[in-house]
Short mmCIF file of C-alpha atoms and ligand atoms in Angstrom, two decimals:
data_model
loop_
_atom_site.label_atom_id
_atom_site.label_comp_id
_atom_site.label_asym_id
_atom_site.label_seq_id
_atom_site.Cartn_x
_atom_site.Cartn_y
_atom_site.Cartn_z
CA UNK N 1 213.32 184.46 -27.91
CA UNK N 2 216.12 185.02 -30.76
CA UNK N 3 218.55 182.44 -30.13
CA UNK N 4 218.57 179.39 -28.44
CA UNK N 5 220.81 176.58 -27.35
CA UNK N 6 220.96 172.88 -27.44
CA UNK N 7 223.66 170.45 -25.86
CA UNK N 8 223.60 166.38 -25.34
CA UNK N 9 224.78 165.51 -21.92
CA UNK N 10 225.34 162.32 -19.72
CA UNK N 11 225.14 158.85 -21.38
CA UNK N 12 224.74 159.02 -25.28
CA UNK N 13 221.58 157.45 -26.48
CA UNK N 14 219.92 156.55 -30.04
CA UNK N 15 217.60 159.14 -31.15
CA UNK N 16 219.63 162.52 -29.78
CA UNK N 17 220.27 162.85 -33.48
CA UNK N 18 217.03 163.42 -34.71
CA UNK N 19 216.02 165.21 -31.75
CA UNK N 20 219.25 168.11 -32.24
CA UNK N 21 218.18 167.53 -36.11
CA UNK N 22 214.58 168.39 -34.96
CA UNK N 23 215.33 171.34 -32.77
CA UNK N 24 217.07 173.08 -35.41
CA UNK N 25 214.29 172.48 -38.09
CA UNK N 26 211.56 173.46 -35.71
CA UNK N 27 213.91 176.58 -34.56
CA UNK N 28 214.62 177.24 -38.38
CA UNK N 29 210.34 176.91 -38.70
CA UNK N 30 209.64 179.27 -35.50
CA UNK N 31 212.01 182.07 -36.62
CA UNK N 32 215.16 181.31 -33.94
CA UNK N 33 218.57 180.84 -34.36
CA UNK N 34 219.81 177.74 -32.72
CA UNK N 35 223.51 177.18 -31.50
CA UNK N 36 224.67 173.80 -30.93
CA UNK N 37 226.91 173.16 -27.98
CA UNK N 38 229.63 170.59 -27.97
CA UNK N 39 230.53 167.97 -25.13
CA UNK N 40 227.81 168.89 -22.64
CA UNK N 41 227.90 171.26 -19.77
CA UNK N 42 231.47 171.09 -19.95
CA UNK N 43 231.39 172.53 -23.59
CA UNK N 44 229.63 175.52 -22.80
CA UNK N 45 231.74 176.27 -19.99
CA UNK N 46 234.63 175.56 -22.79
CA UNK N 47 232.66 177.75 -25.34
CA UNK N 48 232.52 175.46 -27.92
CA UNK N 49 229.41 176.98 -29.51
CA UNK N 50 228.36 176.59 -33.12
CA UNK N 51 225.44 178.23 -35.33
CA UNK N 52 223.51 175.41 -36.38
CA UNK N 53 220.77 175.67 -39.25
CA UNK N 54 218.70 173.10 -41.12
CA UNK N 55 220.98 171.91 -43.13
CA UNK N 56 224.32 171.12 -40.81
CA UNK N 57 221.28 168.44 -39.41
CA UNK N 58 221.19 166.31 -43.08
CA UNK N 59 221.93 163.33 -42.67
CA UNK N 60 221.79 162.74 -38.92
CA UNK N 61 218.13 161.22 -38.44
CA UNK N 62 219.37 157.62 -39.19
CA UNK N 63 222.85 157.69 -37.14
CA UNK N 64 223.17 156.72 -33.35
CA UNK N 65 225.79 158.63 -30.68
CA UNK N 66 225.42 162.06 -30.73
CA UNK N 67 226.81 164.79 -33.02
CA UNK N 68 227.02 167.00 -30.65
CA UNK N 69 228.95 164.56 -28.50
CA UNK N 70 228.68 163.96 -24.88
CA UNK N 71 230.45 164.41 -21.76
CA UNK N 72 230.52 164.65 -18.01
CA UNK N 73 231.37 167.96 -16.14
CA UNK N 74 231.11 167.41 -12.38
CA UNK N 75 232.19 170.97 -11.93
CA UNK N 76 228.61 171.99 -12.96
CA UNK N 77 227.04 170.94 -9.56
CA UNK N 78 229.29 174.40 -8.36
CA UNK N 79 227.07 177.75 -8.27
CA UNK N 80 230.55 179.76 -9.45
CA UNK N 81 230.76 177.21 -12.36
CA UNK N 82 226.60 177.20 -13.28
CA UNK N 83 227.10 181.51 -12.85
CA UNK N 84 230.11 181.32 -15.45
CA UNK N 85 227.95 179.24 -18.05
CA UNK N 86 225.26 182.10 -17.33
CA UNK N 87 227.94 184.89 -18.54
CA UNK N 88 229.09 182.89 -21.61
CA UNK N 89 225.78 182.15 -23.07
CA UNK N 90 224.74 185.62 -22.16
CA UNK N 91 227.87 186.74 -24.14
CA UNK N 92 226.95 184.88 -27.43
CA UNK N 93 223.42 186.50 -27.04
CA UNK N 94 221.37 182.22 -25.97
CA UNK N 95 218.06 183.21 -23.98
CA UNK N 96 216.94 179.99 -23.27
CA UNK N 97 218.68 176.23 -24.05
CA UNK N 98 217.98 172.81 -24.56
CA UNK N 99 219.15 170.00 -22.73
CA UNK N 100 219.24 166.48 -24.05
CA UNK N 101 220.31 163.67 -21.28
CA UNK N 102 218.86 161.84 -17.88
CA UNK N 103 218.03 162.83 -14.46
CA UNK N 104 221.40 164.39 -13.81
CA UNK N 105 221.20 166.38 -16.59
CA UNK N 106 217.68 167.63 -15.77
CA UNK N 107 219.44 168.86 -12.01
CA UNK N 108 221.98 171.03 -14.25
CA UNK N 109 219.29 172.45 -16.60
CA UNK N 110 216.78 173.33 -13.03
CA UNK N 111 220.01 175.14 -11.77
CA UNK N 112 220.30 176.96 -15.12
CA UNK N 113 216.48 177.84 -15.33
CA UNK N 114 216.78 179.05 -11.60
CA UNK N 115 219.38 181.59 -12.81
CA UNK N 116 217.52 183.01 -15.33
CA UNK N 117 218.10 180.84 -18.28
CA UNK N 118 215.00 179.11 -19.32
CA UNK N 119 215.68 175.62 -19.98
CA UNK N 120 213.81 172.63 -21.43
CA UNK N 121 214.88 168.56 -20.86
CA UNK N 122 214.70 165.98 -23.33
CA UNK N 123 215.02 162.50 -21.98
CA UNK N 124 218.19 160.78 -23.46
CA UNK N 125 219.02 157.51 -22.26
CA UNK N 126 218.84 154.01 -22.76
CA UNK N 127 217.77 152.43 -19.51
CA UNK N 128 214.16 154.32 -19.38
CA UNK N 129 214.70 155.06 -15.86
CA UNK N 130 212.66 158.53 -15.99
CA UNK N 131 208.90 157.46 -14.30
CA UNK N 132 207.31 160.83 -15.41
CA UNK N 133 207.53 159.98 -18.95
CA UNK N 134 206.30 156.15 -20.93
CA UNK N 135 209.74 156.36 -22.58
CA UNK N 136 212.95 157.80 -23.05
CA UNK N 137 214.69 158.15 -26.48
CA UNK N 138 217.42 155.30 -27.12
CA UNK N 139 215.14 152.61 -24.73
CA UNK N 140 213.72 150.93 -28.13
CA UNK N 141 216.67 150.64 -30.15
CA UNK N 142 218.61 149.17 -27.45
CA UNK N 143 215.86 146.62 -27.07
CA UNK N 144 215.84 145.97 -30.07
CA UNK N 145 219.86 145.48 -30.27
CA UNK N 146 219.27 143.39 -27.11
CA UNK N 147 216.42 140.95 -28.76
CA UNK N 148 219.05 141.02 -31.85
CA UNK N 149 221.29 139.63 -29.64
CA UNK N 150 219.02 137.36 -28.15
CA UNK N 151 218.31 136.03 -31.54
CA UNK N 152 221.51 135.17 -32.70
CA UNK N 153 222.69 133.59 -29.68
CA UNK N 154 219.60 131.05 -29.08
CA UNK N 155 219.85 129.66 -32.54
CA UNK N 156 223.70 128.15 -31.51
CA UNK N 157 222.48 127.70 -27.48
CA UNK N 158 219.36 125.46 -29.40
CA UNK N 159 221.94 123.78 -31.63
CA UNK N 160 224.19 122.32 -28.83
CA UNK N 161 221.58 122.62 -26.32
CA UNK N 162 223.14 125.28 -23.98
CA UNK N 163 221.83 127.35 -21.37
CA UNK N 164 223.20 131.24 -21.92
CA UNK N 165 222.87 134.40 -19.43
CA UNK N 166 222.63 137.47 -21.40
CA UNK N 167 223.96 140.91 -18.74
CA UNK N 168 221.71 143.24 -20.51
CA UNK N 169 222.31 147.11 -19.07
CA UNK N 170 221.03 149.02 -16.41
CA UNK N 171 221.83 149.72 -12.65
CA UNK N 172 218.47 150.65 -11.01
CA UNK N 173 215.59 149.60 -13.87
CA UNK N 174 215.66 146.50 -15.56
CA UNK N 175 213.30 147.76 -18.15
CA UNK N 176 215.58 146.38 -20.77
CA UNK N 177 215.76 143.17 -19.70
CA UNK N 178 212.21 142.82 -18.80
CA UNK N 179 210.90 144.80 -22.12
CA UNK N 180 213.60 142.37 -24.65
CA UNK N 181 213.17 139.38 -22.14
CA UNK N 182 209.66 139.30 -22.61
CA UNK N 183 210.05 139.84 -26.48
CA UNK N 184 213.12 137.42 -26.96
CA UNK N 185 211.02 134.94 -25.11
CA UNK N 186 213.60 134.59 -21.83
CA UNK N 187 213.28 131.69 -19.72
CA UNK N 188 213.96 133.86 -16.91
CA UNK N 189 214.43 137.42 -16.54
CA UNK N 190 216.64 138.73 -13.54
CA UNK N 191 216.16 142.44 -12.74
CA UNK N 192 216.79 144.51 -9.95
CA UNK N 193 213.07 145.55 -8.78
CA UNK N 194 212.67 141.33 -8.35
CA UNK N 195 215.76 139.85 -7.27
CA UNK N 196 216.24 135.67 -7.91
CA UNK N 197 218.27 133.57 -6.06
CA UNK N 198 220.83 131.17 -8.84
CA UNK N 199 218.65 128.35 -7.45
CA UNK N 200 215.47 130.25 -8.14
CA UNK N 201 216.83 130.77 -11.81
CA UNK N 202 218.32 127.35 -12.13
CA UNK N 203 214.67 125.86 -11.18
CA UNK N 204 213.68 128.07 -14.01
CA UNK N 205 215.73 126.49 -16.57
CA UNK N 206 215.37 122.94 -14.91
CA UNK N 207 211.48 123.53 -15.83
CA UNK N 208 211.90 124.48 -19.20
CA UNK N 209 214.15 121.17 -19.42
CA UNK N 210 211.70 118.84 -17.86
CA UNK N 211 209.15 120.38 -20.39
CA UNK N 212 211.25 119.79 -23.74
CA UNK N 213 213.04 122.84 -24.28
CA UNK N 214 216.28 122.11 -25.46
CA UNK N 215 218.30 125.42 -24.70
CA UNK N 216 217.38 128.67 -22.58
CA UNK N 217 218.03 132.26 -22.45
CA UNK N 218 218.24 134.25 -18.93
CA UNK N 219 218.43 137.76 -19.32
CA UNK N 220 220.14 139.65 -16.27
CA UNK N 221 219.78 142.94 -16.30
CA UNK N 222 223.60 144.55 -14.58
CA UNK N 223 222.43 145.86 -11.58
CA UNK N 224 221.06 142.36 -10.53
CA UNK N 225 224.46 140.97 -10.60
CA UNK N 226 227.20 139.69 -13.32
CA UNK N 227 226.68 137.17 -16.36
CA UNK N 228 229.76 135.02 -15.31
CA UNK N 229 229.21 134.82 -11.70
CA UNK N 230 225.55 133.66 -12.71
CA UNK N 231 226.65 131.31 -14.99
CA UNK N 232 229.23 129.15 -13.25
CA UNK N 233 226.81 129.24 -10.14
CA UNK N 234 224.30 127.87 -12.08
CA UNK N 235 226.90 124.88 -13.37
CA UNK N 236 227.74 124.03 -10.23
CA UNK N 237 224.68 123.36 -8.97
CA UNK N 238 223.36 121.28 -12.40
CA UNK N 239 226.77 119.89 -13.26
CA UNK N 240 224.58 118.35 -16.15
CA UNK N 241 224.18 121.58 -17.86
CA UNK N 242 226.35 123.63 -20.25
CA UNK N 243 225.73 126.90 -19.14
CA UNK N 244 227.76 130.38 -21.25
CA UNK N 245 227.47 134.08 -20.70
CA UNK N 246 227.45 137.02 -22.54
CA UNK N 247 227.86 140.59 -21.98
CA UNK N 248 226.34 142.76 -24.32
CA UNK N 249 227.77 146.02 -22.85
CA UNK N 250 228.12 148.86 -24.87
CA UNK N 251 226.71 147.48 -28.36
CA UNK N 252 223.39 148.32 -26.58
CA UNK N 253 224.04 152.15 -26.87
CA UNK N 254 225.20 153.12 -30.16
CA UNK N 255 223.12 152.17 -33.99
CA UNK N 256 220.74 153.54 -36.12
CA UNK N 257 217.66 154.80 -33.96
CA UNK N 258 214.87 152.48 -34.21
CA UNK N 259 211.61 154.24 -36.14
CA UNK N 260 209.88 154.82 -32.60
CA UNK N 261 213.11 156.97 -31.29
CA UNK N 262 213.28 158.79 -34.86
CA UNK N 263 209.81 159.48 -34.23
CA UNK N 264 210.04 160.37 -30.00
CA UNK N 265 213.60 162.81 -31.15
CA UNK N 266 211.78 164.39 -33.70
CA UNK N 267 208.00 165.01 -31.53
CA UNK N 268 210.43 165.81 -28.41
CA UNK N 269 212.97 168.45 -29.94
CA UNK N 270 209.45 170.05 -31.74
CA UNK N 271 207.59 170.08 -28.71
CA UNK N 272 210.98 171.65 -26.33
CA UNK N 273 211.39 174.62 -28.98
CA UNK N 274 207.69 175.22 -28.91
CA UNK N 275 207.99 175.88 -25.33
CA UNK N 276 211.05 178.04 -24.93
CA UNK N 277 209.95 180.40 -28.42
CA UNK N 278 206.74 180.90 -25.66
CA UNK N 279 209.71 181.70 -23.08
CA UNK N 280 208.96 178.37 -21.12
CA UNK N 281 211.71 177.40 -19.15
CA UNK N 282 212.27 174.94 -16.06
CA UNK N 283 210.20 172.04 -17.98
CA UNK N 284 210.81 168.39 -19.01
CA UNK N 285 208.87 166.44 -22.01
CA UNK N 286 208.15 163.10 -21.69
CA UNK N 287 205.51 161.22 -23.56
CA UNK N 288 202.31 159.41 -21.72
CA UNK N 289 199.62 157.76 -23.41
CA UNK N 290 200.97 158.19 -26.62
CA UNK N 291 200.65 162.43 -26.08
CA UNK N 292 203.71 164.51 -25.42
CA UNK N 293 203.57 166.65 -22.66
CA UNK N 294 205.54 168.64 -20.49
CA UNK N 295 206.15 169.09 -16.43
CA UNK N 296 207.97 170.86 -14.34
CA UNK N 297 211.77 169.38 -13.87
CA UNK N 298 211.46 168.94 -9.79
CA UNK N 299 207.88 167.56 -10.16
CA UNK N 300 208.59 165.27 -13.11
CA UNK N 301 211.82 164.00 -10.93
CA UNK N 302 210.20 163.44 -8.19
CA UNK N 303 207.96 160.90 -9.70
CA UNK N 304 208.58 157.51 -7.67
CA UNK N 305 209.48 154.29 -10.67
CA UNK N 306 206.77 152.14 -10.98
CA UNK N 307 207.97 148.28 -11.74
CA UNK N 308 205.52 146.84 -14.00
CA UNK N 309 205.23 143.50 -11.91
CA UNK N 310 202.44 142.57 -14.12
CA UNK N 311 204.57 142.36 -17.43
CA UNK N 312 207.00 140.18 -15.56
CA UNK N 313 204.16 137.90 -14.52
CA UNK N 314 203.00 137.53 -17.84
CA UNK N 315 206.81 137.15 -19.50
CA UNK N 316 206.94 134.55 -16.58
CA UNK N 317 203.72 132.89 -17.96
CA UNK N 318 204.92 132.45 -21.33
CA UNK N 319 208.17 131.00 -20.43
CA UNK N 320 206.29 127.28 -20.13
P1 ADP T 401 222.62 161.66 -16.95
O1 ADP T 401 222.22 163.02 -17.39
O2 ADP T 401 222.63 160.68 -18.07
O3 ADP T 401 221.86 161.24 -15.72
P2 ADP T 401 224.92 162.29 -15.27
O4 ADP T 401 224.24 161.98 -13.99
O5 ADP T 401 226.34 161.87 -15.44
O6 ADP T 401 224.18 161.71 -16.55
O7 ADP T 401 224.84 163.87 -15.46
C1 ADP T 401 225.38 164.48 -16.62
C2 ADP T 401 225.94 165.83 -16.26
O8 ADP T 401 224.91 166.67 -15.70
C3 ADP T 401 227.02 165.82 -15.17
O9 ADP T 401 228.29 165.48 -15.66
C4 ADP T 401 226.96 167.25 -14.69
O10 ADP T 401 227.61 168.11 -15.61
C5 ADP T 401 225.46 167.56 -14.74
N1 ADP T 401 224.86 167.31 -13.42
C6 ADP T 401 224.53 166.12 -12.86
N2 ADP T 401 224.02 166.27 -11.61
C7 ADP T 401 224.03 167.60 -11.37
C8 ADP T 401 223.65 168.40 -10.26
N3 ADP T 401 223.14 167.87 -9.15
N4 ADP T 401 223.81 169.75 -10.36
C9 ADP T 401 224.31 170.30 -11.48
N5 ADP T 401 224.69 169.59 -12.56
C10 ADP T 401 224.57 168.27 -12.53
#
């Protein structure tokens, strides 16, 4: 392969920088050219195709969002559209492409491998909802924003002795919340893989109380239900407590990339140019056991989410 693509697509995450900034050093390392594509799928299909080389990356590693930038393009899901993007990077001369995003990103870049376009995944997104891989690039920065949060909030909910439920994101995993709920040291952490009832979470709090503790955190991941509604539930059960909420919503996405997503962009966009300069197409990286590795996109996708019930035990444990 001569000339390959890369494009960020679906939700923006931390760490897409270094990984574009680490496909076009690896590309510039293995001998191929490397075009950037703007705004996702729907920027090919637009043709908004650069030359990238190792130095339009400088000065990218340490920045969140994407420089690429991001979009949606439901038209992709229709064979005319996915045959079009065929002819136009056929045109400009792209054998094989890089796709940075989550699981509906992966669907577009199986449909593009199936046409004869080998193409390689990169999971980019927050929520770490991808089981075939340990982690996803953006899931420790936003933790880390998240126990930020969590920090700055507890020292005035300890001051007047407050209660506070922190929404935290994600729909179907509520790896944030547990992963920065066991690390901020949460009184309770509501996800939804182990839904609580308010009274469950209020007898929570009420045993924190009864022990000393002067204020509490709840984290709550989104998909388990909404900060406010939590909150005044809570009150009106415990009249006696001064319960607040706070929605963290879309700080958790942008900032500089934490070192462990520099590091997982940079290992990930290496490892994805490897395979396609060997004319691998049709995979996904992911990293397990500390190893990067790559699968097959419908094999990897089809890997069922395992909820790691015994962190939550243990974050339960240590909120005595
Ligand atoms: P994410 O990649 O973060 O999961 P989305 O689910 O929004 O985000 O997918 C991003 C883009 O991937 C969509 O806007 C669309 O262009 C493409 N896509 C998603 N699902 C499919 C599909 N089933 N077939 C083809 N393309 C898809």
């Amino acid at each position: 392969m001569k000339k390959i693509g890369v494009l960020t697509s679906g939700g923006d995450a931390p760490g897409m920088n270094a990984a574009i900034r680490a496909v076009a050093r690896a590309g510039y390392h293995y001998g191929v050219k490397v075009y950037g594509i703007e705004r996702g799928y729907q920027g090919l299909l637009d043709e908004q195709i650069l030359g990238i080389d190792q130095r339009s990356v400088s000065n990218v590693l340490q920045r969140g969002g994407t420089m690429l930038r991001s979009a949606r393009c439901l038209a992709f899901k229709q064979p005319e559209v996915r045959a079009k993007a065929v002819k136009i990077l056929k045109k400009h001369g792209i054998e094989g492409l890089i796709v940075i995003g989550g699981d509906g990103s992966f669907m577009g870049a199986k449909l593009l491998s199936e046409l004869g376009v080998p193409t390689v995944g990169i999971p980019g997104t927050i929520d770490n909802d991808l089981a075939y891989t340990d982690y996803t690039l953006g899931f420790d920065t936003a933790c880390n924003t998240i126990l930020d949060a969590i920090n700055k909030v507890r020292d005035t909910m300890d001051s007047h002795e407050r209660v506070n439920i922190m929404e935290v994101m994600g729909r179907d995993c509520g790896d944030l919340a547990l992963h920065a709920g066991l690390a901020g040291g949460a009184q309770a952490i509501v996800v939804p893989e182990q839904p609580m009832t308010p009274k469950q979470v209020l007898a929570k709090i009420m045993e924190g109380k009864a022990s000393g503790k002067r204020s509490s955190i709840v984290v709550l991941s989104e998909g388990a239900g909404k900060a406010e509604s939590l909150a005044k539930e809570i009150a009106s059960m415990e009249p006696a407590l001064d319960v607040r909420s706070t929605v963290l919503g879309h700080i958790q996405r942008g900032g500089a990339p934490s070192m462990l997503d520099r590091r997982l962009g940079t290992l990930f966009g290496e490892h994805a140019v490897k395979l396609l300069t060997q004319g691998i197409g049709n995979r996904i990286v992911g990293i397990k056991d500390n190893k990067i590795f790559d699968v097959d996109i419908v094999e990897g996708l089809s890997i069922k989410r395992h909820f790691d019930k015994e962190m939550y035990d243990i974050a339960n444990m240590m909120a005595k």
